[in-house]
Coordinates of C-alpha atoms in Angstrom, one line a residue:
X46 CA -14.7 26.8 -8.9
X47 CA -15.2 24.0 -7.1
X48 CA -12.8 23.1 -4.0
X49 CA -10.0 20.6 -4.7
X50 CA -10.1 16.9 -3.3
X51 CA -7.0 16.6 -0.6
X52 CA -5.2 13.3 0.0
X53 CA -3.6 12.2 2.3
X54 CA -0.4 9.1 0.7
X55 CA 1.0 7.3 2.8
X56 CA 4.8 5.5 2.4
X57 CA 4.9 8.2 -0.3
X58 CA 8.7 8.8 -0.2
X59 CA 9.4 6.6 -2.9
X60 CA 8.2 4.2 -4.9
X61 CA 4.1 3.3 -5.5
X62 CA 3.3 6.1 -2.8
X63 CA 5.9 8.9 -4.6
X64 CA 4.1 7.2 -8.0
X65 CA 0.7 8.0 -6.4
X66 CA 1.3 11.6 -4.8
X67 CA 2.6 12.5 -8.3
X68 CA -0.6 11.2 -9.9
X69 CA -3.3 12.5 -8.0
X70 CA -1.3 16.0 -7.9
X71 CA -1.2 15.7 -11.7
X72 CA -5.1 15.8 -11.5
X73 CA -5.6 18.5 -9.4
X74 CA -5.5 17.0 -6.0
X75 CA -4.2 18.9 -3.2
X76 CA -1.7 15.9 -1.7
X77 CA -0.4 15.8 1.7
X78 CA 2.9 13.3 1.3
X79 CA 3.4 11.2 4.7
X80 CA 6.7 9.2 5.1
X81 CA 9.6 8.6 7.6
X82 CA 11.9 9.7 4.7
X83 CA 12.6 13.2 5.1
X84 CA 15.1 13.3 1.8
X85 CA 12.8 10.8 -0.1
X86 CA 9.8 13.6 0.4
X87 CA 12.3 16.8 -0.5
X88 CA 12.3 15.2 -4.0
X89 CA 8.4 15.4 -4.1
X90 CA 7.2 18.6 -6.0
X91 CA 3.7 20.3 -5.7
X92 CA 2.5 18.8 -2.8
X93 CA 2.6 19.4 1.0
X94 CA 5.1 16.9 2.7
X95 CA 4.8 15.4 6.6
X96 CA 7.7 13.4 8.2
X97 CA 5.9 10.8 10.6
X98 CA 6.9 7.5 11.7
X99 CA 3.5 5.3 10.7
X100 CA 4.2 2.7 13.3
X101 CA 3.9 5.3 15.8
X102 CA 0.3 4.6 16.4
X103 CA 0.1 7.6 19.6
X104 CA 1.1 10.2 16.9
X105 CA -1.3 9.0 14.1
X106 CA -4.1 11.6 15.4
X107 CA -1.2 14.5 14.5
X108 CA -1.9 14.1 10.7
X109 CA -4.7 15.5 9.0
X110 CA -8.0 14.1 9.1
X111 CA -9.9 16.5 6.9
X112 CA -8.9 14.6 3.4
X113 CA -11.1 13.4 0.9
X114 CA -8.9 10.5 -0.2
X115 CA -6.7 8.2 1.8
X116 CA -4.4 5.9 0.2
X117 CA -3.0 3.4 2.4
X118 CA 0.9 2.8 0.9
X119 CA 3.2 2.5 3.7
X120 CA 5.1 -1.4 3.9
X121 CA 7.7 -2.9 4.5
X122 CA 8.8 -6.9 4.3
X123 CA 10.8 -9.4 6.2
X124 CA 12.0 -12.8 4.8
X125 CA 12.3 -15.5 7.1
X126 CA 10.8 -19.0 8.0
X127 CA 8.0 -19.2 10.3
X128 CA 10.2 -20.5 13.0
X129 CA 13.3 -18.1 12.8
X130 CA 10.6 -15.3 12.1
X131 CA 11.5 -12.4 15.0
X132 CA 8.3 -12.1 17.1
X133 CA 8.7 -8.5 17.7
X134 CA 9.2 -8.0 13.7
X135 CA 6.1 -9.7 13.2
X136 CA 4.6 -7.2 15.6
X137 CA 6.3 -4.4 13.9
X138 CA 5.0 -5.0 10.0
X139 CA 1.3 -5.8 11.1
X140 CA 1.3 -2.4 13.4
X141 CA 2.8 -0.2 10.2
X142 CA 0.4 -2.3 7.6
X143 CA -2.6 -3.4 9.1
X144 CA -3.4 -1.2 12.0
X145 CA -1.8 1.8 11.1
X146 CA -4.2 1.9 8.1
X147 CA -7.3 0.9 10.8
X148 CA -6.5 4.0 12.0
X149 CA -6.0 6.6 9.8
X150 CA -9.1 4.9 8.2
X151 CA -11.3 6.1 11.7
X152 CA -10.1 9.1 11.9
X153 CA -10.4 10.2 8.0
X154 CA -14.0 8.9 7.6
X155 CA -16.1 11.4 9.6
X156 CA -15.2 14.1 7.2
X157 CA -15.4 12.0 4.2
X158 CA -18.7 10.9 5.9
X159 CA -20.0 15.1 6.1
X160 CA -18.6 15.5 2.6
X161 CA -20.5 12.4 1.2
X162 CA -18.0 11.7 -0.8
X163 CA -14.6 9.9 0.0
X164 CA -11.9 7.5 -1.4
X165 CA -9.9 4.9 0.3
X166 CA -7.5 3.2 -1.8
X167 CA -5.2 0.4 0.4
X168 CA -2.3 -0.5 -1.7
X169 CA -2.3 -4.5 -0.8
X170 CA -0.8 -7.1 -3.1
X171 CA -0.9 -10.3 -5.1
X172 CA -0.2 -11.2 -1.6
X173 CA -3.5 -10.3 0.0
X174 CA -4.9 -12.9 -2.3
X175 CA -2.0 -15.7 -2.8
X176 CA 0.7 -16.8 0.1
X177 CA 4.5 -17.2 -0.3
X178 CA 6.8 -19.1 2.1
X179 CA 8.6 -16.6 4.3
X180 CA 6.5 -13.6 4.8
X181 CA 4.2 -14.8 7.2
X182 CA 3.7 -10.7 8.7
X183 CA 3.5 -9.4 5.3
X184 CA 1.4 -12.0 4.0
X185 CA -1.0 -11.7 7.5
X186 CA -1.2 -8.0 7.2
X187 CA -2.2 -7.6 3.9
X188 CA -4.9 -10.9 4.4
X189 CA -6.1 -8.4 7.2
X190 CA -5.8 -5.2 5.2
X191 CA -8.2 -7.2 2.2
X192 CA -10.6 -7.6 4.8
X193 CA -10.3 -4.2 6.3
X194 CA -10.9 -2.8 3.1
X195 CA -14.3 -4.7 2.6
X196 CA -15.5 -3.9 5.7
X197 CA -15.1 0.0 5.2
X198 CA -16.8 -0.5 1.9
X199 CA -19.7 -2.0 3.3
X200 CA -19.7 0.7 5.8
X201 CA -19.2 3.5 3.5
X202 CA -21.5 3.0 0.6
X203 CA -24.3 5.2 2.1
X204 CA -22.3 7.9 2.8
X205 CA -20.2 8.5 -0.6
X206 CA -17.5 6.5 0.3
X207 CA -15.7 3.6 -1.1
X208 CA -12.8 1.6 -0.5
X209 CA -10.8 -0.7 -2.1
X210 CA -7.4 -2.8 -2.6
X211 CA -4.8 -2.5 -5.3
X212 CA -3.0 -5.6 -5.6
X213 CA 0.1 -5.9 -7.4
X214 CA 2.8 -8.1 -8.0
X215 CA 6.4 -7.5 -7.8
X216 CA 6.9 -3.8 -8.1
X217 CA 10.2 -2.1 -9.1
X218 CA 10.9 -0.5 -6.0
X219 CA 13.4 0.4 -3.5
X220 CA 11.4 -2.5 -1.3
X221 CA 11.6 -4.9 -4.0
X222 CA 15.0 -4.6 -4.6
X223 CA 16.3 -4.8 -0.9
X224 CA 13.8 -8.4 -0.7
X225 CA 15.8 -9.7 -3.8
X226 CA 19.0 -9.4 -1.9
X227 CA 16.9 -11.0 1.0
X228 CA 15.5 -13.7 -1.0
X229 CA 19.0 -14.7 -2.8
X230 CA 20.6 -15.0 1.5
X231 CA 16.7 -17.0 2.2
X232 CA 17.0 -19.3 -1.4
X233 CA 20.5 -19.7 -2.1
X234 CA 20.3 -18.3 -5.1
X235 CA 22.1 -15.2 -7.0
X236 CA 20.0 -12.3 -7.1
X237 CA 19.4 -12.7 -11.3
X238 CA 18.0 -15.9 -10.2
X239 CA 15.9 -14.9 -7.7
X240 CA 14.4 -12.8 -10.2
X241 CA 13.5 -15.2 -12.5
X242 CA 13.4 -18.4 -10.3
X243 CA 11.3 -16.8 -7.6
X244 CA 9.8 -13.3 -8.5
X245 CA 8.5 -13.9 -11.9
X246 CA 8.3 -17.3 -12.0
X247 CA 4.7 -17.7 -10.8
X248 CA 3.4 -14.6 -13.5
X249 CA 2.7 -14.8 -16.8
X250 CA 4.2 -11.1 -17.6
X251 CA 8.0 -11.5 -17.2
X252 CA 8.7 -8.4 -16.2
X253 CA 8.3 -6.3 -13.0
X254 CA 5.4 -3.6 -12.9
X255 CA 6.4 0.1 -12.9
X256 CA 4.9 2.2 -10.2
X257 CA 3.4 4.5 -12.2
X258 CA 0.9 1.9 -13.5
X259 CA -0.1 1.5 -9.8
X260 CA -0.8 4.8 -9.4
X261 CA -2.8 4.8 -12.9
X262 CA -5.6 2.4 -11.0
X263 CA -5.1 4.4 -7.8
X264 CA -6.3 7.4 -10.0
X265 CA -8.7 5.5 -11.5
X266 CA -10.3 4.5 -8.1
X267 CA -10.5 8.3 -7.3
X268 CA -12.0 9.1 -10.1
X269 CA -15.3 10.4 -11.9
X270 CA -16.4 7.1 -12.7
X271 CA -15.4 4.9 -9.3
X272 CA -18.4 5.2 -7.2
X273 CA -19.8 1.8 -7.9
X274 CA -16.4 0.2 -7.5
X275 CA -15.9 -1.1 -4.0
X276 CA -15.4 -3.6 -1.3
X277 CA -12.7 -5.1 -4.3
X278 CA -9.7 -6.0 -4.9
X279 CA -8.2 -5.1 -8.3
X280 CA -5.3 -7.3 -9.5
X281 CA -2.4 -5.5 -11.5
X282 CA -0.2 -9.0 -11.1
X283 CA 1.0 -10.1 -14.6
X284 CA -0.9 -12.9 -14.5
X285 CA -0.3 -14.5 -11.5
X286 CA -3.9 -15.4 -9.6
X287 CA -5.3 -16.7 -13.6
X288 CA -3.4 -20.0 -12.5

């Protein structure tokens, strides 16, 4: 019997990442769970869970290295103009989404490199494709993480390895619910309208995407028929980039 592909999820306490450990666990993956959320990750069943703070760049080398997948989950998201925009916030959200993934990236890719075979899956956005007003750090990092992403691709391909973004729109999660209330302060706006005036306005699916289509592509990408698929980005956004 062959030996079961580990992963290693990051921002996996909830949401896309929980929707992601869940998936790949489901096909036989042995999943290592990585989150700051200690109660989020008790809820997690079947795989192997690791508290760690991801903006802790020292303590990155503590988790393991030997997987064959990496999926690069963990954000978080700030609304604010440009000017009012706190500097060391801006610091904060491009250390936890851009080089926090540059990272665990290096130090995952010399065993994927012995295997000849690995998977890197960075969970980006419509917004590593298409700007908003007021998320200039999350819009940066995920520009950066797009171009991360290619880079390891064209890096990769000769040893087994591939790499690419998943780029959703709005997603329902604990994240997107916290930047309505955020968005309604920024806008003016009630939160139903921010919803509709803001959120889905620009898609041409009305709805917000479930995680657990997210983690259907992620699957896909680590899958038996994904080893031509890299250095892209592939858009789960209702709609939004076909204007």
């Amino acid at each position: 019997m062959a030996t079961p592909r580990r992963a290693l999820v990051t921002g996996a306490a909830s949401g896309i990442g929980a929707a992601c450990a869940r998936r790949l666990a489901a096909d036989g993956v042995q999943v290592i769970a990585v989150d700051y959320d200690a109660a989020g990750l008790e809820a997690l069943e079947g795989v192997q869970t690791v508290v760690a703070d991801l903006a802790d760049l020292e303590r990155l080398p503590e988790l393991p290295a030997d997987v064959d997948i990496l999926v690069n989950n963990v954000g978080v998201q700030q609304v604010a103009p440009i000017e009012q925009f706190p500097p060391e916030r801006f610091s904060y959200i491009v250390r936890l989404m851009l080089e926090s993934p540059f990272r665990l990236i290096r130090q995952s890719l010399p065993h994927m490199y012995g295997a000849g075979w690995g998977r890197v899956v960075n969970i980006s956005s419509v917004h590593g494709l298409r700007a908003s007003p007021f998320k200039a750090a999350y819009v940066a990092a995920k520009h950066g993480l797009e171009g991360l992403s290619k880079v390891v691709a064209l890096e990769g391909a000769a040893h087994g390895v591939t790499s690419n973004c998943v780029n959703p729109a709005y997603v329902r999660t604990p994240l997107v619910t916290a930047q309505i209330a955020d968005q309604a302060a920024t806008h003016g706006l009630t939160e139903s309208e921010v919803l509709e005036k803001v959120m889905l306005e620009p898609v041409a699916v009305k709805r917000l995407i479930e995680p657990d289509e997210v983690a259907e592509l992620v699957a896909m990408l680590c899958g038996p028929a994904s080893a031509s698929m890299t250095g892209s980005s592939f858009v789960l956004d209702g709609g939004w980039t076909a204007h």
